[in-house]
PDB file of C-alpha atoms in Angstrom:
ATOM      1  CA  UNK S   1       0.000   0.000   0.000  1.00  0.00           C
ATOM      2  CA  UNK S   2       1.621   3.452  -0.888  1.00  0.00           C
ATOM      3  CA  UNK S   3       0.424   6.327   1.170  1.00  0.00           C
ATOM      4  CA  UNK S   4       1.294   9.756   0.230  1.00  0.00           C
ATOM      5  CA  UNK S   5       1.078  12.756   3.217  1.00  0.00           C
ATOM      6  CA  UNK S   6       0.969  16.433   2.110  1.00  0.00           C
ATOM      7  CA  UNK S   7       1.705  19.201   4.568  1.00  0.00           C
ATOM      8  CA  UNK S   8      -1.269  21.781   4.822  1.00  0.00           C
ATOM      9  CA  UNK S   9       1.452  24.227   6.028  1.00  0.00           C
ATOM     10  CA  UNK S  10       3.246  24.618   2.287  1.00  0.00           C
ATOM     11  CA  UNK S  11      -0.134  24.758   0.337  1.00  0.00           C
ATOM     12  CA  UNK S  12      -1.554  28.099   0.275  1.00  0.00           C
ATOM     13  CA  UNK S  13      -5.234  28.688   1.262  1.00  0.00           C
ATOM     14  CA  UNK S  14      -7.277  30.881  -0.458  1.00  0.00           C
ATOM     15  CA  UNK S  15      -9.508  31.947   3.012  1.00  0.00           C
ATOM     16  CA  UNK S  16      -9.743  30.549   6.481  1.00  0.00           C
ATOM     17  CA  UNK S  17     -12.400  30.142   8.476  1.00  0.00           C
ATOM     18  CA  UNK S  18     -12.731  30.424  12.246  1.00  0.00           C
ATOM     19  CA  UNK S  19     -13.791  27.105  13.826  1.00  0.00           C
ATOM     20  CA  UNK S  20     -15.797  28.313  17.564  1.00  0.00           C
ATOM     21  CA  UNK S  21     -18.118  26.230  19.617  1.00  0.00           C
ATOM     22  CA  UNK S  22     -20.929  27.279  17.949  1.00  0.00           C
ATOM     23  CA  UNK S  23     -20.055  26.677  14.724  1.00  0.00           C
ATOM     24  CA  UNK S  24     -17.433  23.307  14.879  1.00  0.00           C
ATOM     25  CA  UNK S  25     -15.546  22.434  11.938  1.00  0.00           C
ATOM     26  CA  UNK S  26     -15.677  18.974  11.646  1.00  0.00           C
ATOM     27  CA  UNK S  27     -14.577  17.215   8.289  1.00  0.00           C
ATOM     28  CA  UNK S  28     -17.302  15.851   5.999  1.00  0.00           C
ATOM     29  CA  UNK S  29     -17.142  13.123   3.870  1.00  0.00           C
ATOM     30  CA  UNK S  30     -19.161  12.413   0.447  1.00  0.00           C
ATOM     31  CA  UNK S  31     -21.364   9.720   0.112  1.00  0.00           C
ATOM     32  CA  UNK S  32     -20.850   7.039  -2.743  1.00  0.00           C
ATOM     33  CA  UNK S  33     -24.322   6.302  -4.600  1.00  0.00           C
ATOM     34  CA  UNK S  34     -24.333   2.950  -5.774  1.00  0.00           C
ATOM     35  CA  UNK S  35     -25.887   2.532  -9.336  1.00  0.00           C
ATOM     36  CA  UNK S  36     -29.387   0.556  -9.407  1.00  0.00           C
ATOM     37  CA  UNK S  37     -29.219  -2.067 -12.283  1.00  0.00           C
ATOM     38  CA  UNK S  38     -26.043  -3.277 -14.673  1.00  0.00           C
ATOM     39  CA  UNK S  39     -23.951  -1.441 -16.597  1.00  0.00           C
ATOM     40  CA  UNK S  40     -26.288  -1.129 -19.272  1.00  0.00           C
ATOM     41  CA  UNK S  41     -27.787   2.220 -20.871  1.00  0.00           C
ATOM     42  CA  UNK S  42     -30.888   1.649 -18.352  1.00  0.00           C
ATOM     43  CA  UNK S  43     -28.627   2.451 -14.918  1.00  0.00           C
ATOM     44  CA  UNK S  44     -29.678   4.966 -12.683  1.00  0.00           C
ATOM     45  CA  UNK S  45     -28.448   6.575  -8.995  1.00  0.00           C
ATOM     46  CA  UNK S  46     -31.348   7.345  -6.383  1.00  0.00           C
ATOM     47  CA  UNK S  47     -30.610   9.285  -3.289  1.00  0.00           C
ATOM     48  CA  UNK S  48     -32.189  11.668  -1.074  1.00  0.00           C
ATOM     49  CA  UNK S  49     -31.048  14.706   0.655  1.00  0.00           C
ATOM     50  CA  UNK S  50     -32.791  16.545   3.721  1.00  0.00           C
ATOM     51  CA  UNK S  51     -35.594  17.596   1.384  1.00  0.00           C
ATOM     52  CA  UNK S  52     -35.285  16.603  -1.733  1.00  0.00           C
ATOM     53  CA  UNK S  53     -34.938  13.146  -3.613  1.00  0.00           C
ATOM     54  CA  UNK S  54     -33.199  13.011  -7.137  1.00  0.00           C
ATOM     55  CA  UNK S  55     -32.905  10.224  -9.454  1.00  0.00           C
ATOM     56  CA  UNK S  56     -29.313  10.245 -11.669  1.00  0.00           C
ATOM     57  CA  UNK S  57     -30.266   8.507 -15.339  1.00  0.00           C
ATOM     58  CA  UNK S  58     -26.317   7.582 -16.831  1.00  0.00           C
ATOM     59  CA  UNK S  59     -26.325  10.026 -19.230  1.00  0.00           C
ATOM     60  CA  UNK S  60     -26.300  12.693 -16.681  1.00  0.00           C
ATOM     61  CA  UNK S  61     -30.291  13.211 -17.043  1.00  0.00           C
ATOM     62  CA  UNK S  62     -31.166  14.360 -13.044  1.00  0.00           C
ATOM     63  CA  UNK S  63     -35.304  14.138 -11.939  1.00  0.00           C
ATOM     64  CA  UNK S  64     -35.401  15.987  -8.568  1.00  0.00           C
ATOM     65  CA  UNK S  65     -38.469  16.065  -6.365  1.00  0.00           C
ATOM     66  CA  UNK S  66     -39.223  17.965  -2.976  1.00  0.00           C
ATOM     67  CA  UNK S  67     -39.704  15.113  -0.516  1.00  0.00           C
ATOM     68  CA  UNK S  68     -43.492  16.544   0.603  1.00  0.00           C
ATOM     69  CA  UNK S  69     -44.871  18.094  -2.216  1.00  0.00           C
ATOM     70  CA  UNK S  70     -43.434  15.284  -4.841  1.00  0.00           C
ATOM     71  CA  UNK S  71     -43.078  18.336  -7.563  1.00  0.00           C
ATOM     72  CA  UNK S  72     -40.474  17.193  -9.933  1.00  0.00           C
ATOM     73  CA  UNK S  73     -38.000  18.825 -12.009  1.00  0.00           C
ATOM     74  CA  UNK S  74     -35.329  17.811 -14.365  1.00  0.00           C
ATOM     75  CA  UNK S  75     -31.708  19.257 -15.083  1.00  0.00           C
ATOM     76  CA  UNK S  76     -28.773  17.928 -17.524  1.00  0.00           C
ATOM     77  CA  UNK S  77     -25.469  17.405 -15.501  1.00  0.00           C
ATOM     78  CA  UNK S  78     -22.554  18.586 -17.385  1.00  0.00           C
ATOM     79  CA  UNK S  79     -21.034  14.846 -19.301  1.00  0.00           C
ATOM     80  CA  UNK S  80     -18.549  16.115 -22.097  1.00  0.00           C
ATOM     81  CA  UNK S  81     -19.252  14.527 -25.688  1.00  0.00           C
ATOM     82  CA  UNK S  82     -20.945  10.733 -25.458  1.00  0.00           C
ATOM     83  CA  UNK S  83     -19.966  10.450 -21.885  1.00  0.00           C
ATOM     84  CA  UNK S  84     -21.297   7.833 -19.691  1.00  0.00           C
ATOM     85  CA  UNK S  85     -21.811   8.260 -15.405  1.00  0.00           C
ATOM     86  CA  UNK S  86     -19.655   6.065 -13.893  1.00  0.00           C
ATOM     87  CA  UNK S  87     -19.451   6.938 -10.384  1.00  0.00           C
ATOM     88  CA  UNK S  88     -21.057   9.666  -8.164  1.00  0.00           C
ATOM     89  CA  UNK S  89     -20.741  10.820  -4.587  1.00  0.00           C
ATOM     90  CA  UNK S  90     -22.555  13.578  -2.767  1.00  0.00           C
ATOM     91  CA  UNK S  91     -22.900  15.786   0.384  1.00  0.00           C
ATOM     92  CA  UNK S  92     -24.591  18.748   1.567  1.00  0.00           C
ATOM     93  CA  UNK S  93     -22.979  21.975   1.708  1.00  0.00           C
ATOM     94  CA  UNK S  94     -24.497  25.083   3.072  1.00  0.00           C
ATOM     95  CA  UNK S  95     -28.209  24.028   1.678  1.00  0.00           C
ATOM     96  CA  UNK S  96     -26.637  23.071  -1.662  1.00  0.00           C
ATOM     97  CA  UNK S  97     -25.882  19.768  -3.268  1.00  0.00           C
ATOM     98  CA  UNK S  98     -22.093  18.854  -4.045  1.00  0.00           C
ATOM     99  CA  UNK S  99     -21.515  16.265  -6.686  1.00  0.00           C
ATOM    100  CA  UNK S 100     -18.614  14.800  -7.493  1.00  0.00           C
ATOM    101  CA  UNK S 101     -18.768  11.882 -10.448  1.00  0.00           C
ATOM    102  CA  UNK S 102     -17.033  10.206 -12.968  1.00  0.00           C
ATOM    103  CA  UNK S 103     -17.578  10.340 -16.702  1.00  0.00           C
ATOM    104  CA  UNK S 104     -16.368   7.367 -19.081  1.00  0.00           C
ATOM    105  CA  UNK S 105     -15.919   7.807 -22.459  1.00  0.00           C
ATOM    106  CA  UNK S 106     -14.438   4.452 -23.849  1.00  0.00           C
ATOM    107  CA  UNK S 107     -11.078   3.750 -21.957  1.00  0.00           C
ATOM    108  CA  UNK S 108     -10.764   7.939 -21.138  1.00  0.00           C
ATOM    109  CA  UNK S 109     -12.402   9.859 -18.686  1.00  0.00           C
ATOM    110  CA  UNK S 110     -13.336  12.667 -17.037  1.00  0.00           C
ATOM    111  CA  UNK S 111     -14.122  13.796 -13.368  1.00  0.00           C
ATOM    112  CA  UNK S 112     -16.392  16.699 -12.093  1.00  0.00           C
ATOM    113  CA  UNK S 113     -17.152  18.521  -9.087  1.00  0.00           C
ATOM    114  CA  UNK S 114     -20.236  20.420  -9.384  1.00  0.00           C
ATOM    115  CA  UNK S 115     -21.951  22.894  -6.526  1.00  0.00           C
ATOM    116  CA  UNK S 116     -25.672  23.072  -7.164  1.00  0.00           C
ATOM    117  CA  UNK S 117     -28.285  25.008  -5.508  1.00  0.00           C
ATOM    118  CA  UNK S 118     -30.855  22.792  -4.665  1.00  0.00           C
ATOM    119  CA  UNK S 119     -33.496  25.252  -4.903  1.00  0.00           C
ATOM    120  CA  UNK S 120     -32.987  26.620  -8.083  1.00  0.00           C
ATOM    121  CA  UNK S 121     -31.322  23.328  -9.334  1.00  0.00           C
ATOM    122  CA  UNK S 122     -28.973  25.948 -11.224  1.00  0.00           C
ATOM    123  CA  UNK S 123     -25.271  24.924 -10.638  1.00  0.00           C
ATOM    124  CA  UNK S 124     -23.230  27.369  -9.128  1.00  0.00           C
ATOM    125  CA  UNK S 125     -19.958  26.260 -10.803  1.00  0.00           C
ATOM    126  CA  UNK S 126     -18.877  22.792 -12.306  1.00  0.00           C
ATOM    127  CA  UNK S 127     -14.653  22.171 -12.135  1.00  0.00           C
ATOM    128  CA  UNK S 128     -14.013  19.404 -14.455  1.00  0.00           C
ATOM    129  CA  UNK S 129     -10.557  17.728 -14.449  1.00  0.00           C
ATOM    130  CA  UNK S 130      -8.974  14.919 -16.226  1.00  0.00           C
ATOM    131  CA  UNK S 131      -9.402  11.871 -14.055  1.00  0.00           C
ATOM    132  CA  UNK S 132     -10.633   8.022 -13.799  1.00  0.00           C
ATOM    133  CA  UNK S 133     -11.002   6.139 -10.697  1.00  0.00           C
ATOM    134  CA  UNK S 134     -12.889   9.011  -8.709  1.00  0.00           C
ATOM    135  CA  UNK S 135     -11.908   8.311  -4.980  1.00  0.00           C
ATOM    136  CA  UNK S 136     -14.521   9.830  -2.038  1.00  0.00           C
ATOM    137  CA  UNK S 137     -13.848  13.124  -1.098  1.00  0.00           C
ATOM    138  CA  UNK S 138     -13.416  15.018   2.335  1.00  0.00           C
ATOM    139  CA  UNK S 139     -14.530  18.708   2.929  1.00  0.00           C
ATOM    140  CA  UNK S 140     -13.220  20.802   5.758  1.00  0.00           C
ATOM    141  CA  UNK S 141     -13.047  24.521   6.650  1.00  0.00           C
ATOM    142  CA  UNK S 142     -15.181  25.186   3.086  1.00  0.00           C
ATOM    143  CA  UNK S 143     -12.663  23.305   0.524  1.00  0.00           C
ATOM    144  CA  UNK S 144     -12.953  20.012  -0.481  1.00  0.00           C
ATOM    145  CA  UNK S 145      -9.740  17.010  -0.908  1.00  0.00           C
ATOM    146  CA  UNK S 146     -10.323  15.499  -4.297  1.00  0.00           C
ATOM    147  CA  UNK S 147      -8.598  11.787  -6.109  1.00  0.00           C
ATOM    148  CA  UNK S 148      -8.827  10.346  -9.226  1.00  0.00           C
ATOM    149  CA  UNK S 149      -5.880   7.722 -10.144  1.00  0.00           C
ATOM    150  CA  UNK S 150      -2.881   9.497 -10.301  1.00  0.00           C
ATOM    151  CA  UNK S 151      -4.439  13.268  -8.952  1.00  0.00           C
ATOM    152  CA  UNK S 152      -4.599  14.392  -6.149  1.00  0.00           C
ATOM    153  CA  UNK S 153      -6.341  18.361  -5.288  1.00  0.00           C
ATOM    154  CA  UNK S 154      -7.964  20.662  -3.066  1.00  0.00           C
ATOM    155  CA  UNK S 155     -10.951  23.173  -3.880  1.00  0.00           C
ATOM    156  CA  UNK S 156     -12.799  25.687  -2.615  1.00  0.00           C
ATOM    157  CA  UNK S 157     -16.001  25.379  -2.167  1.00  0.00           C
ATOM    158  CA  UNK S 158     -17.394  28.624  -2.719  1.00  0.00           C
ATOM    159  CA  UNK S 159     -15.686  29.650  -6.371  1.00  0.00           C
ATOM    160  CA  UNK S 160     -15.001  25.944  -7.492  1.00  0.00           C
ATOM    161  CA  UNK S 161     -11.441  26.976  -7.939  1.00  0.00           C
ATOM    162  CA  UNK S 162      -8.192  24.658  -7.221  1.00  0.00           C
ATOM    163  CA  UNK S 163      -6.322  25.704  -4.234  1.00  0.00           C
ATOM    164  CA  UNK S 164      -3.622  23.360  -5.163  1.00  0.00           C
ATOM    165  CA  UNK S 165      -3.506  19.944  -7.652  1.00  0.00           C
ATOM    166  CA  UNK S 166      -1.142  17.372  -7.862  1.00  0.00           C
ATOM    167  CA  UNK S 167      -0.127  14.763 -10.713  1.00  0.00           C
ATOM    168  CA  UNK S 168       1.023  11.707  -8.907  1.00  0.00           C
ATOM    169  CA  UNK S 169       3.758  10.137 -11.433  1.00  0.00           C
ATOM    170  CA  UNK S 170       5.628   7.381 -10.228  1.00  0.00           C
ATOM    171  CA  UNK S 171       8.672   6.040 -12.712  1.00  0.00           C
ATOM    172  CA  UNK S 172       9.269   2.390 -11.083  1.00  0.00           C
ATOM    173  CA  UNK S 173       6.158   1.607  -9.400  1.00  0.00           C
ATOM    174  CA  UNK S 174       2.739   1.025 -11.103  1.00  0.00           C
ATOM    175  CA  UNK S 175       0.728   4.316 -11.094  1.00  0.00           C
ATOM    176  CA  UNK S 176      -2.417   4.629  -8.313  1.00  0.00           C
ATOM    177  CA  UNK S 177      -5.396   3.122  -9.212  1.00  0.00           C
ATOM    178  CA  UNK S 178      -7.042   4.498  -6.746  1.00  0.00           C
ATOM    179  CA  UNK S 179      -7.644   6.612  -3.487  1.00  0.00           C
ATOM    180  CA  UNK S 180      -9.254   6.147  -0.120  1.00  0.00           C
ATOM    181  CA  UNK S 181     -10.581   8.379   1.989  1.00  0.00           C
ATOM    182  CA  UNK S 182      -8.361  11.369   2.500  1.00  0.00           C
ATOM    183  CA  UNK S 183      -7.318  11.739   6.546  1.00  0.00           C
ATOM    184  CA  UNK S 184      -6.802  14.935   8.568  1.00  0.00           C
ATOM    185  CA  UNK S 185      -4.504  15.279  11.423  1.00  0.00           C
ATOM    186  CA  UNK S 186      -3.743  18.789  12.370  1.00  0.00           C
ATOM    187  CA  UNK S 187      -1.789  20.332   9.008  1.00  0.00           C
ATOM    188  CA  UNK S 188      -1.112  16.775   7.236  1.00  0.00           C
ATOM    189  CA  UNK S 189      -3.537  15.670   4.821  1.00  0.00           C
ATOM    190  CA  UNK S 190      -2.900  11.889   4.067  1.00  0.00           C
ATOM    191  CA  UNK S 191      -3.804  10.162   0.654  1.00  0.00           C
ATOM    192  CA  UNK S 192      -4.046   6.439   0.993  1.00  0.00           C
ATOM    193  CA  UNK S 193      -3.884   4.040  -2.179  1.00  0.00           C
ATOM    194  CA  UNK S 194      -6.836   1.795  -1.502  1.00  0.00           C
ATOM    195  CA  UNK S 195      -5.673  -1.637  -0.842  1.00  0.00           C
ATOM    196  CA  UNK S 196      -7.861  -3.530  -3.129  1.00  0.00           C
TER     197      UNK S 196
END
């Protein structure tokens, strides 16, 4: 197992944020949605968030619905070309959705992390970045830690902007497939290959 530990310290941080005992910082992690059915062109994601439910088609085709009223909506996720979903993970962030997925397109691929106000279902900004093997990601103190195999970044959470990204390129070993959870401790951020 390769582990790689980044110091908080030498990345700069585009704001900080005052953790009190009112408001605790505590990190967050995304959720994986599993897909319901195969791999076939009739795959889907279902979850639910504190008021809404949403149904994920694979071509990025989203049906939301207030949990009471049962009013739906629909909204295109952002795919590339002829992409297809291939993973997704969410979490809540100040009232608004965060997705982070996958997109396959053959033996390529491309990963997102999308901020969308759940309201509206308008997306507040979408950060694409070249990437397969989306890992979960961890927010804390209004940024997020992203993976994909051989990436590792950090984002804020309110523009969508990198703070800092990293190409992991390894010349002996075989390259990450890919990531576990990220883990905090104080200003190291550690990035754990995941073991399977």
């Amino acid at each position: 197992m390769k582990i790689l530990v980044l110091l908080l310290s030498i990345c700069p941080t585009l704001t900080t944020f005052a953790q009190t005992p009112e408001n605790p910082l505590r990190p967050q992690a995304f959720i994986r949605i599993d897909r319901v059915g195969g791999t076939t062109a009739n795959s889907f994601f279902v979850f639910t968030t504190s008021d809404r439910h949403y149904t994920v088609r694979e071509d990025g085709l989203v049906e939301s619905d207030y949990a009471e009223l049962r009013r739906r909506r629909t909204f295109q996720m952002r795919m590339g070309r002829s992409g297809r979903l291939e993973r997704l993970y969410i979490a809540e962030f100040q009232d608004d959705l965060l997705l982070a997925y996958e997109v396959t397109e053959g033996s390529s691929g491309l990963a997102y992390v999308a901020r969308l106000d759940q309201k509206a279902r308008k997306f507040r900004w979408i950060t694409p970045f070249s990437g397969i093997n989306l890992g979960p990601g961890l927010i804390e103190d209004g940024a997020a830690y992203v993976t994909a195999q051989n990436f590792l970044a950090k984002l804020d959470l309110q523009t969508g902007d990198f703070i800092w990204q990293s190409e992991v390129k390894q010349k002996s070993a075989p390259v990450f497939a890919e990531f576990v959870l990220p883990e905090i401790n104080g200003e190291r951020v550690t990035f754990r290959e995941n073991g399977q």
